[in-house]
Structures are given as C-alpha cells and as structure tokens.
Amino acid sequence: MTTFAPDSLALNRKLPLWYQVSQSLRASILGRSPEAPLRLPTEDALAAHYGVSVLTMRQALKELEAEGLISRHRRRGTFIEPSARRGAPVRLLGSVDAIVAQQSGMTTELLEHGPATVPPELSEYFPGLAEVTGFRRLRSDEETGEPTNHAHNYVRPDVAALIDPADLLRSPMTKVLRDAVGVRISRITDTVEARLADPQTARLLQVPLLSPILHYTGITYDQDGRAVDVARIHYRGDRFSFTVTLEA
C-alpha cells in the first residue's frame, strides 16, 4: 500500500524535537491533497525522514493521536483520520511549522491582491515604502463551508512579485514565503487580542455585528531582519483559541 509522504523539516535545536516534528507532520496532514494516501510510513521510516530517534517520533505521533488527526492500529499501522479537522486550540512554542499548521486545513478564497498603501500604523515595518502588495483571503472550514477567518497580508513588493497567487489557494502565506519564494525566515512575532466585529468582518465571517473576534497580527522577518510580511487575521471567536506553552 502506498504511504503518505510528509514534508521535510529543518530542525531547530532550541525547541523540543518532538514538538517540531509533530507540528511539521500536522501541517503536512492538514495540507494534503484529497487523493493523498491515508497510511503513514512506519515509526522507523518517519524517524529517519525527520532525523530523530524513534522515541522522539513516537512522542510526536502520540500528540497527533491525542488531537484526533491519526489513529494507530497494532500490526496494521498508523493512518490519517479521513474526517480529521483542525481543533480550535493551537499550542505555539515559536516554531514556523506551528504557524504553518495553524493556518492549514482550510478552503481559501483569494478576495483580492494588488498594490496597497502602507497603513500608518504599519509604516515602522516597511521603512521607506509608500506601497506594498496586499493579499486578502477568506478561509472556510473545508467540510462545512463555514467561514472561519479573514486574512489581510501586507507583503514587500520585491517579495510579492515572486508569489504565485494560485499557491495561496493551496498553502498558507508562511509556507508560500518559505517554500515557494525561498524567504529564509528568521522569526515571526505574534500578537493576539480580543476585538469586536466591524461591519465588513461580520459580513465575511457570518457573525453578528460587534460579536467577539480574535485579532491576530503576525510579522514575518527574513534573515536580514527585514519585515517581509505583516498579516492581520480576524478569527471567529467561537471557533478559535490560542494557547502558548513556555518550556523551561
């Protein structure tokens, strides 16, 4: 039987290896094509793929099993759950793959893209630039079609010129920047705050006006310390929560 082929991963030794592997595999599972096989490679094969020990791989798989993304059967193997859906809570420990996983597993509609004036409150991230390229997307639950979040990205023009808009229908912006464009991401800063839905957000997310939403701002920096993308995402407050875990 053909097995599912997960993406590769460059490990960061400053973070728990099992966590990085689980998040990378999670992103691969949620971003897989409908025709992709459901059977995962063996623990040994996955450990070799990621360059970790079998014990580390086993801990990563245990995390995904607890989330309901995979099921493990003695003698038969490990399988992706066909009906697996991304749960609302997301644990962030600073991994780019965690951001990719959080953004994966949804149907995406590209509402518009093109030149955009830099908002005054974002000018500090784009010094010397009057315009950037804006991308607005609406993401929905792939099973129910229910809108879940509305994303507006502001991307440096030189970087945006390398983005194929069609890639944003298949992959999150972070993954496109890293894997398709080749941006060497050094860090991403995240801010999440509670807000009330304005008329446009309420209409797009199909929620009552002034209902609570989660407003996420993510700033992606390249290896030279430049901000290449500022993402503003409105999440439905009844569908998402964010959890940050600090490891000693």
Coordinates of C-alpha atoms in Angstrom, one line a residue, residues 45-224:
A45 CA 10.8 5.4 8.4
L46 CA 9.4 8.6 9.9
A47 CA 12.2 8.9 12.4
A48 CA 14.7 8.5 9.6
H49 CA 12.8 11.1 7.5
Y50 CA 13.0 13.7 10.2
G51 CA 16.4 12.7 11.6
V52 CA 15.2 12.0 15.1
S53 CA 15.1 9.0 17.4
V54 CA 12.2 6.5 17.3
L55 CA 11.3 7.6 20.9
T56 CA 11.0 11.2 19.7
M57 CA 8.9 10.1 16.7
R58 CA 6.7 8.1 19.0
Q59 CA 6.0 11.1 21.2
A60 CA 5.2 13.3 18.2
L61 CA 2.7 10.7 16.9
K62 CA 1.2 10.4 20.4
E63 CA 0.5 14.2 20.3
L64 CA -1.3 13.9 16.9
E65 CA -3.2 10.8 18.0
A66 CA -4.5 12.8 21.1
E67 CA -5.6 15.5 18.7
G68 CA -7.6 13.0 16.6
L69 CA -5.6 13.5 13.4
I70 CA -4.3 10.0 13.3
S71 CA -5.2 6.5 14.6
R72 CA -2.7 3.8 15.4
H73 CA -3.5 0.1 14.9
R74 CA -1.4 -2.7 16.0
R75 CA 0.0 -4.8 13.1
R76 CA -1.9 -2.6 10.6
G77 CA 0.0 0.7 11.0
T78 CA -0.8 4.4 11.5
F79 CA -3.5 6.1 9.5
I80 CA -4.6 9.7 8.9
E81 CA -8.2 10.1 10.1
P82 CA -10.2 10.9 6.9
S83 CA -12.6 13.2 8.8
A84 CA -9.8 14.8 10.9
R85 CA -10.4 18.5 11.4
R86 CA -8.1 21.1 12.9
G87 CA -9.1 21.7 16.5
A88 CA -9.5 25.2 17.8
P89 CA -6.7 25.3 20.3
V90 CA -3.2 25.8 18.9
R91 CA -0.1 25.4 21.0
L92 CA 2.7 27.8 19.9
L93 CA 6.3 27.3 21.1
G94 CA 7.9 29.5 18.5
S95 CA 8.1 27.1 15.5
V96 CA 7.5 28.3 12.0
D97 CA 5.9 24.9 11.4
A98 CA 3.5 25.6 14.2
I99 CA 2.3 28.7 12.3
V100 CA 2.0 26.7 9.1
A101 CA 0.0 24.0 10.9
Q102 CA -2.3 26.6 12.4
Q103 CA -3.1 28.1 9.0
S104 CA -3.5 24.7 7.2
G105 CA -6.6 22.5 6.5
M106 CA -9.0 25.2 5.2
T107 CA -10.5 26.1 1.9
T108 CA -9.2 29.5 0.8
E109 CA -10.7 32.2 -1.4
L110 CA -8.5 34.9 -2.7
L111 CA -10.6 38.0 -2.5
E112 CA -8.1 40.5 -4.0
H113 CA -4.4 41.2 -4.4
G114 CA -2.5 44.2 -5.7
P115 CA -0.8 47.4 -4.7
A116 CA -1.8 48.8 -1.3
T117 CA -0.9 51.9 0.6
V118 CA 1.0 51.1 3.8
P119 CA -1.3 51.8 6.8
P120 CA 0.3 54.4 9.0
E121 CA 0.4 52.0 12.0
L122 CA 2.4 49.6 9.9
S123 CA 4.9 52.1 8.5
E124 CA 7.6 51.1 11.0
Y125 CA 7.8 47.7 9.5
F126 CA 8.2 49.0 5.9
P127 CA 10.6 52.0 6.2
G128 CA 10.9 54.0 3.0
L129 CA 8.0 52.3 1.3
A130 CA 4.7 54.0 0.5
E131 CA 3.2 51.0 -1.1
V132 CA 3.3 47.2 -0.5
T133 CA 1.3 44.4 -2.1
G134 CA -1.9 43.4 -0.3
F135 CA -3.5 39.9 -0.3
R136 CA -6.9 39.5 1.2
R137 CA -8.2 35.9 1.7
L138 CA -11.3 34.3 3.2
R139 CA -10.7 30.9 4.7
S140 CA -13.5 28.4 5.4
D141 CA -13.9 25.0 7.0
E142 CA -13.4 22.6 4.2
E143 CA -16.2 20.3 5.4
T144 CA -18.9 22.7 6.3
G145 CA -18.0 25.7 4.2
E146 CA -18.4 27.9 7.2
P147 CA -16.1 31.0 7.2
T148 CA -13.5 30.8 9.9
N149 CA -11.1 33.7 9.3
H150 CA -10.4 36.7 7.2
A151 CA -6.7 37.4 6.4
H152 CA -5.1 40.5 5.1
N153 CA -1.4 40.3 4.3
Y154 CA 0.9 43.3 3.5
V155 CA 4.0 42.0 1.7
R156 CA 7.1 43.8 0.5
P157 CA 6.7 44.4 -3.3
D158 CA 10.0 42.7 -4.2
V159 CA 8.9 39.6 -2.3
A160 CA 5.3 39.7 -3.5
A161 CA 6.5 39.8 -7.1
L162 CA 7.7 36.2 -6.6
I163 CA 4.4 34.9 -5.2
D164 CA 2.1 32.9 -7.5
P165 CA -1.4 33.8 -6.2
A166 CA -2.6 30.3 -7.1
D167 CA -0.2 29.0 -4.4
L168 CA -2.2 30.9 -1.8
L169 CA -5.3 28.8 -2.6
R170 CA -3.4 25.7 -1.6
S171 CA -1.0 26.8 1.1
P172 CA -0.7 29.3 3.9
M173 CA 1.2 32.5 3.3
T174 CA 4.0 31.5 5.6
K175 CA 4.5 28.2 3.7
V176 CA 4.5 30.0 0.4
L177 CA 7.0 32.6 1.5
R178 CA 9.3 29.9 2.9
D179 CA 9.0 27.0 0.5
A180 CA 7.8 28.6 -2.8
V181 CA 9.5 32.0 -2.7
G182 CA 12.6 30.9 -0.7
V183 CA 12.5 33.5 2.1
R184 CA 14.7 32.5 4.9
I185 CA 12.5 33.3 7.8
S186 CA 14.4 34.2 11.0
R187 CA 11.4 34.9 13.3
I188 CA 7.7 35.6 13.4
T189 CA 6.2 37.8 16.2
D190 CA 2.6 37.1 17.1
T191 CA 0.1 39.3 18.9
V192 CA -3.5 38.2 19.6
E193 CA -6.1 40.5 21.1
A194 CA -9.9 40.5 21.5
R195 CA -11.9 42.9 19.3
L196 CA -15.5 43.4 18.2
A197 CA -16.5 42.5 14.7
D198 CA -16.8 45.6 12.4
P199 CA -19.4 45.5 9.5
Q200 CA -17.0 44.1 6.9
T201 CA -15.7 41.4 9.2
A202 CA -19.1 40.4 10.5
R203 CA -20.3 40.0 6.9
L204 CA -17.4 37.9 5.8
L205 CA -17.3 35.7 8.8
Q206 CA -21.1 35.5 9.0
V207 CA -21.3 36.6 12.6
P208 CA -23.4 39.3 14.3
L209 CA -22.1 42.8 14.2
L210 CA -20.0 43.6 17.3
S211 CA -19.6 40.0 18.2
P212 CA -16.3 39.0 19.8
I213 CA -13.4 38.0 17.4
L214 CA -9.7 37.3 17.8
H215 CA -7.5 39.7 16.0
Y216 CA -4.1 38.2 15.2
T217 CA -1.1 40.2 13.9
G218 CA 1.9 38.3 12.7
I219 CA 5.1 39.9 11.5
T220 CA 7.5 37.7 9.5
Y221 CA 11.2 38.7 9.3
D222 CA 13.8 37.4 6.9
Q223 CA 17.4 36.6 7.8
D224 CA 18.4 40.3 7.3

